[in-house]
PDB file of C-alpha atoms in Angstrom:
ATOM      1  CA  UNK V  44      12.662 -10.621  -5.460  1.00  0.00           C
ATOM      2  CA  UNK V  45       9.884 -11.948  -3.212  1.00  0.00           C
ATOM      3  CA  UNK V  46      10.233 -15.439  -1.719  1.00  0.00           C
ATOM      4  CA  UNK V  47       7.303 -17.745  -2.462  1.00  0.00           C
ATOM      5  CA  UNK V  48       6.049 -17.858   1.140  1.00  0.00           C
ATOM      6  CA  UNK V  49       5.875 -14.054   1.257  1.00  0.00           C
ATOM      7  CA  UNK V  50       4.221 -13.995  -2.150  1.00  0.00           C
ATOM      8  CA  UNK V  51       1.516 -16.340  -0.882  1.00  0.00           C
ATOM      9  CA  UNK V  52       1.017 -14.156   2.202  1.00  0.00           C
ATOM     10  CA  UNK V  53       0.891 -11.021   0.064  1.00  0.00           C
ATOM     11  CA  UNK V  54      -1.600 -12.573  -2.348  1.00  0.00           C
ATOM     12  CA  UNK V  55      -3.865 -13.456   0.590  1.00  0.00           C
ATOM     13  CA  UNK V  56      -3.591  -9.976   2.109  1.00  0.00           C
ATOM     14  CA  UNK V  57      -4.181  -8.324  -1.276  1.00  0.00           C
ATOM     15  CA  UNK V  58      -7.272 -10.435  -1.899  1.00  0.00           C
ATOM     16  CA  UNK V  59      -8.675  -9.614   1.537  1.00  0.00           C
ATOM     17  CA  UNK V  60      -7.923  -5.878   1.545  1.00  0.00           C
ATOM     18  CA  UNK V  61      -7.672  -4.557  -2.005  1.00  0.00           C
ATOM     19  CA  UNK V  62     -11.396  -3.859  -2.412  1.00  0.00           C
ATOM     20  CA  UNK V  63     -11.624  -1.876   0.805  1.00  0.00           C
ATOM     21  CA  UNK V  64      -8.433   0.062   0.105  1.00  0.00           C
ATOM     22  CA  UNK V  65      -9.624   0.877  -3.416  1.00  0.00           C
ATOM     23  CA  UNK V  66     -12.944   2.134  -2.061  1.00  0.00           C
ATOM     24  CA  UNK V  67     -11.170   4.412   0.426  1.00  0.00           C
ATOM     25  CA  UNK V  68      -8.801   5.689  -2.259  1.00  0.00           C
ATOM     26  CA  UNK V  69     -11.641   6.310  -4.729  1.00  0.00           C
ATOM     27  CA  UNK V  70     -13.745   8.094  -2.129  1.00  0.00           C
ATOM     28  CA  UNK V  71     -10.854  10.386  -1.197  1.00  0.00           C
ATOM     29  CA  UNK V  72     -10.086  11.083  -4.851  1.00  0.00           C
ATOM     30  CA  UNK V  73     -13.725  11.865  -5.670  1.00  0.00           C
ATOM     31  CA  UNK V  74     -14.034  14.199  -2.698  1.00  0.00           C
ATOM     32  CA  UNK V  75     -10.940  16.070  -3.879  1.00  0.00           C
ATOM     33  CA  UNK V  76     -12.253  16.335  -7.447  1.00  0.00           C
ATOM     34  CA  UNK V  77     -15.658  17.519  -6.211  1.00  0.00           C
ATOM     35  CA  UNK V  78     -14.033  20.152  -3.997  1.00  0.00           C
ATOM     36  CA  UNK V  79     -15.360  18.723  -0.740  1.00  0.00           C
ATOM     37  CA  UNK V  80     -12.053  19.276   1.044  1.00  0.00           C
ATOM     38  CA  UNK V  81     -11.170  22.883   1.701  1.00  0.00           C
ATOM     39  CA  UNK V  82      -7.766  21.870   3.053  1.00  0.00           C
ATOM     40  CA  UNK V  83      -6.430  18.590   1.659  1.00  0.00           C
ATOM     41  CA  UNK V  84      -3.442  18.680   3.992  1.00  0.00           C
ATOM     42  CA  UNK V  85      -5.691  18.510   7.021  1.00  0.00           C
ATOM     43  CA  UNK V  86      -7.554  15.524   5.549  1.00  0.00           C
ATOM     44  CA  UNK V  87      -4.404  13.647   4.493  1.00  0.00           C
ATOM     45  CA  UNK V  88      -3.565  12.211   7.934  1.00  0.00           C
ATOM     46  CA  UNK V  89      -7.082  10.876   8.396  1.00  0.00           C
ATOM     47  CA  UNK V  90      -6.947   9.329   4.911  1.00  0.00           C
ATOM     48  CA  UNK V  91      -3.640   7.570   5.638  1.00  0.00           C
ATOM     49  CA  UNK V  92      -4.917   6.362   9.017  1.00  0.00           C
ATOM     50  CA  UNK V  93      -8.013   4.955   7.334  1.00  0.00           C
ATOM     51  CA  UNK V  94      -5.890   3.098   4.765  1.00  0.00           C
ATOM     52  CA  UNK V  95      -3.694   1.594   7.475  1.00  0.00           C
ATOM     53  CA  UNK V  96      -6.721   0.601   9.559  1.00  0.00           C
ATOM     54  CA  UNK V  97      -8.128  -1.243   6.541  1.00  0.00           C
ATOM     55  CA  UNK V  98      -5.101  -3.352   5.683  1.00  0.00           C
ATOM     56  CA  UNK V  99      -2.350  -1.135   4.325  1.00  0.00           C
ATOM     57  CA  UNK V 100      -0.349  -1.931   7.470  1.00  0.00           C
ATOM     58  CA  UNK V 101      -0.241  -5.570   6.339  1.00  0.00           C
ATOM     59  CA  UNK V 102       1.027  -4.582   2.878  1.00  0.00           C
ATOM     60  CA  UNK V 103       3.761  -2.424   4.412  1.00  0.00           C
ATOM     61  CA  UNK V 104       4.822  -5.204   6.792  1.00  0.00           C
ATOM     62  CA  UNK V 105       5.262  -7.638   3.896  1.00  0.00           C
ATOM     63  CA  UNK V 106       7.030  -5.185   1.588  1.00  0.00           C
ATOM     64  CA  UNK V 107       9.422  -4.137   4.378  1.00  0.00           C
ATOM     65  CA  UNK V 108      10.397  -7.731   5.109  1.00  0.00           C
ATOM     66  CA  UNK V 109      14.197  -8.062   4.936  1.00  0.00           C
ATOM     67  CA  UNK V 110      13.828 -11.144   2.727  1.00  0.00           C
ATOM     68  CA  UNK V 111      12.532  -9.000  -0.124  1.00  0.00           C
ATOM     69  CA  UNK V 112      15.492  -7.697  -2.050  1.00  0.00           C
ATOM     70  CA  UNK V 113      15.598  -4.142  -3.283  1.00  0.00           C
ATOM     71  CA  UNK V 114      16.514  -3.389  -6.879  1.00  0.00           C
ATOM     72  CA  UNK V 115      20.050  -2.427  -5.833  1.00  0.00           C
ATOM     73  CA  UNK V 116      20.475  -5.557  -3.717  1.00  0.00           C
ATOM     74  CA  UNK V 117      19.317  -7.741  -6.588  1.00  0.00           C
ATOM     75  CA  UNK V 118      21.718  -6.055  -9.009  1.00  0.00           C
ATOM     76  CA  UNK V 119      24.591  -6.588  -6.570  1.00  0.00           C
ATOM     77  CA  UNK V 120      23.873 -10.339  -6.594  1.00  0.00           C
ATOM     78  CA  UNK V 121      23.977 -10.432 -10.409  1.00  0.00           C
ATOM     79  CA  UNK V 122      27.489  -8.976 -10.557  1.00  0.00           C
TER      80      UNK V 122
END
């Protein structure tokens, strides 16, 4: 459901950002497991902001592109 030009762009973005996003995600997870956050809800916004600042915004832009068909849109074309 992803046109080839968007797939190439996504592959580039993923290659450039996946390591940093994984590190942020793992750090947040480990801090939760170790009980370092007394109030996870208060930390959640900062976590999401950090993800977006490190490339998640690029992922969202690609995946929200109108040229990427949703499951329902794809099924409508098959009928």
